[in-house]
Amino acid sequence: MTSEVTSPEAPRRVAVVPHTHWDREWYEPFQTFRMKLVRLIDDLLDQMEQDSSYRHFLLDGQLAVIDDYLEIRPENEGRLAALTGAGRITVGPWYILMDEFLVSGETIIRNLQAGLRRATAFGGAMDVGYLPDMFGHVGQMPQILTQAGFEHAVVWRGVPSAVDRNAFRWESPDGSSVRAEYLVAGYGNGAALPDDAKALVRRLQAHLEEFGEFLHPGDPLLLMNGTDHHHPQPWLGRVVAEANQAQGEFELAVTSLPEYLRSAPTEGLPEWRGELRSGFRSNLLMGVGSNRVDVKQASVRAERALEHLAEPLSALFLSSGGWPERFVDLAWTLMVRNAAHDSICACSVDDVVDAVLHRYAEARHIGEGLAGEALGALAGSMADPGPVVVNSWTPDRGGMVEVVVPAEGPPGADVQVLSERTGLPGSMTLDGRTVLTMLGLLQGARIGEDSYVTDVSLAEDDTGLDITIVIGTEAREGVPVEEIKRELFTRLTARPGTEVRLVLDQPPVRRILARQDDVPAFGWSRFSPAPLAHPARVVEGPTGDSGAVTLTNGVLTAVIDPADGTFALDGVAGYGRLVDGGDHGDTYNYSPPQQDSEVDTPDSVAITVHDRGPVRATATIDATYTWPDRVDEATKARVGAHQVHVATTLELRADESVLRVSTSFVNPSRDHRLRVHLPLPRPTASSRAECALTVVERGLVAEGRDDEIGIPTFPSHRFVSAGGLTVVHEGLLEYELVDLEDAAGAGAAGAGAAGRGAAGQRATTLALTLLRATGMLSRLGMSLRPLPAGPMTPVEGPQLLGPVQVRYALAVGDVDPYRMATDVLDPLLTSGSFGGGDRPARGSALSVRGAEVSSVRRQGGRVEVRVFNPGPTATTVEIVGRSGWLVDLRGRPLSPFEGSFELRSQGIATARLDGD
Ligand SMILES: [Zn+2]
């Protein structure tokens, strides 16, 4: 790119913003990078205190680096705060520089709120949405920023060819917009400046030669003086002063982003609406969505435990004073740290990814633990005894539950018995020593998965001791197990020869599946099995193809083809075809080997039926494949062979139009990509996928360039719909529409200049990536991305050798994908109650209608609800029977509401409710 550089009469202003981009963990583990960070900030504080010409430093827009530093240098907090308070060091607004596509919308918001909150100790956050290195940007980002009071964003990757200027107006689908400064040459366009004024001026001239076409005459030039883990350059203030004295072409100033943006032009800018996912001028690195599927699964499970279980249940079923604030904050700190772009993307060394997985596990453990406590509090307050079914999310819904009930009488036609256990042997006589040994093993009242001591008594006479233990299916409080244990120890230690007569009283129980109808949103209902309108069943044998197995409930029918292990859904055949191809790429990008070969047919198939209804029908397709071992470095071909056994279980429930699929295998192969191909009931040119707080519509083409060919593998957070098919998945974040045909009729796929896929075509299949296994953090000479995107370090973890299990669900026809995602990913919960409280048999703690819910939690003692409207028209959001205030993302009041409020199409709103 070159352009005529005109020489305006006034000198070109050059804003030099010294900074460092601090990847907290990446090609080195966190602790290793942190040692360098501590030295960097030590030096920075000395430099800035001694040299007033080093006017400013941008501490990378994320507060995590400050906490990481102060953990080692707590004595320097005052020095740091003095410089931030004076405006010489800018901090925030984020807590971490996250990836925007691979985490939930709520994680992005909590990250921003955590950064803003932490920044108050340092004079407040920079009011610029600084997004220097993210691998593309979600469409709702301008709205999130404006709701936190920002007017500016700063971006680099993802900006499309349509933007041909150093700034543009970036609009969210609701119409909110910010001025986006476009770092055309990246956040390191002024890194490593020379210690010589003449050389500096030559560098500026060369930069303008290359990128001047993006600047209008008179526009200042923004020079970002820093890059990844970049140390401050102590001569900067001096060389800038010398350059200003030596010439009149440029007028340089060491400054901050907010200062630069205050005078940056805002008129006549190009406009862009929605997400930024182009590789036209810089790498988008779209393959991170399918790298380390285990990390993505861990992430969405932890998100769900916090967002959909712990927070709503604790907010709604514990008193205001019982809100577990510190636990919730700790869990979110772990989630937000993992949201860092090199962490969730897992384009990092194995030690880093181990740490990421551990943080996700801890966040999930906190979430599940808090959810269990809130659920117990709810169950403990029920008026009547028996199982209670809880809906932790919205809307009102029914669903399958698994409960243990007393085995009294026949089970009934609408339940499915999983197991039945008759009473334990009634009584036995033991000697004292044996009893002492047994007592040592008994910890509390729980003695099995669904067995608890619910009563215990002790009596003694001249002939020995009598113990009576009553065993039930649910825990009961106040059972004196420990007291009786102590008593027995005392007596048996004194008289070890005592005869002990033990009576175990356990009524027979059965574990059943049933359908619970209509549990209110954020509510509960006593368990009561509903009649099944559409019972599930299995048909085997000669009804259709020989050996075919059919799961049907009259609403949806799945027929498994024993020839190739695929299945038909409502007559459309070919679902579940596993396509295994080579991947000679790296953690950032898929790249087929030069000599690729695909395996898409099994060597053998066997089908096993497990459940035959009426509540649940399941069958497993056991398919054996021969997958190559690896890509050979010399021949670039897939070589070697492994027999791999892939088990795919299909599950159809009564009264549901969704087929649940679970696939598991022990991955034996390296350097490959495994996708499941899902036929589209009708060919289509577009897909609709969930991304942060909205649904994004995309076509068949991705913009790229020769250095990174644009392949239309796109992210979806929980669901994607295309051509009459909806897929809900658990952490399988990458999909692609494939098997293209000409819109006019059948035809071969064409290829765009720097992208694959072409306009004027329609796709007939959705490919969902189940696994992408590679062995290099980054690599040189890949077919779709020739230059490295990071260090060329061998890594073993991304090969994902070992057990892999993935889950997704399918529905055909018109479905509400949010509702389907809730049904599949947020099952109804069960707990046991002994009664005695005052909670009625059925009720709801919160009713939100007219919009999707993103979050329910407590803030400042009040219940806070965040909603968004993914629909094409404005909506009335009803929060039934509640009043309160709409607030912005900083918690500042906007307007009061009484029962309901209006929300524009694609809008996001946060409501704080009055009362407890
Ligand atoms: Zn980075």
CSV table of N, CA and C and ligand atoms in Angstrom, one decimal, residues 21-23 26 97 133-135 157 187 228 341-342, ligand 1:
chain,number,residue,atom,x,y,z
A,21,HIS,N,2.1,-4.4,25.9
A,21,HIS,CA,0.9,-5.3,25.8
A,21,HIS,C,1.3,-6.5,26.6
A,22,TRP,N,0.6,-6.7,27.7
A,22,TRP,CA,1.0,-7.8,28.6
A,22,TRP,C,0.1,-9.0,28.6
A,23,ASP,N,0.5,-10.0,27.8
A,23,ASP,CA,-0.2,-11.3,27.9
A,23,ASP,C,0.2,-11.9,29.2
A,26,TRP,N,1.1,-17.1,28.2
A,26,TRP,CA,1.0,-17.4,26.8
A,26,TRP,C,2.1,-18.4,26.4
A,97,LEU,N,-7.6,-8.4,29.2
A,97,LEU,CA,-7.9,-8.3,27.7
A,97,LEU,C,-8.4,-9.7,27.2
A,133,ASP,N,-5.8,-6.5,21.0
A,133,ASP,CA,-5.2,-7.7,20.4
A,133,ASP,C,-6.3,-8.8,20.3
A,134,MET,N,-7.5,-8.5,20.6
A,134,MET,CA,-8.6,-9.5,20.6
A,134,MET,C,-8.7,-10.1,19.2
A,135,PHE,N,-9.0,-11.4,19.1
A,135,PHE,CA,-9.1,-12.0,17.8
A,135,PHE,C,-10.5,-11.8,17.2
A,157,ARG,N,-7.5,-6.1,15.1
A,157,ARG,CA,-7.9,-7.3,14.3
A,157,ARG,C,-9.4,-7.2,14.0
A,187,TYR,N,-1.0,-2.6,17.4
A,187,TYR,CA,-0.7,-1.8,18.6
A,187,TYR,C,0.8,-1.6,18.8
A,228,ASP,N,4.2,-6.6,22.6
A,228,ASP,CA,4.1,-7.7,23.5
A,228,ASP,C,5.2,-7.7,24.5
A,341,HIS,N,-7.2,-13.5,26.2
A,341,HIS,CA,-7.3,-14.1,24.8
A,341,HIS,C,-6.4,-15.3,24.7
A,342,ASP,N,-5.2,-15.3,25.3
A,342,ASP,CA,-4.3,-16.4,25.1
A,342,ASP,C,-4.7,-17.6,26.0
B,1,ZN,ZN,-2.1,-10.5,23.3
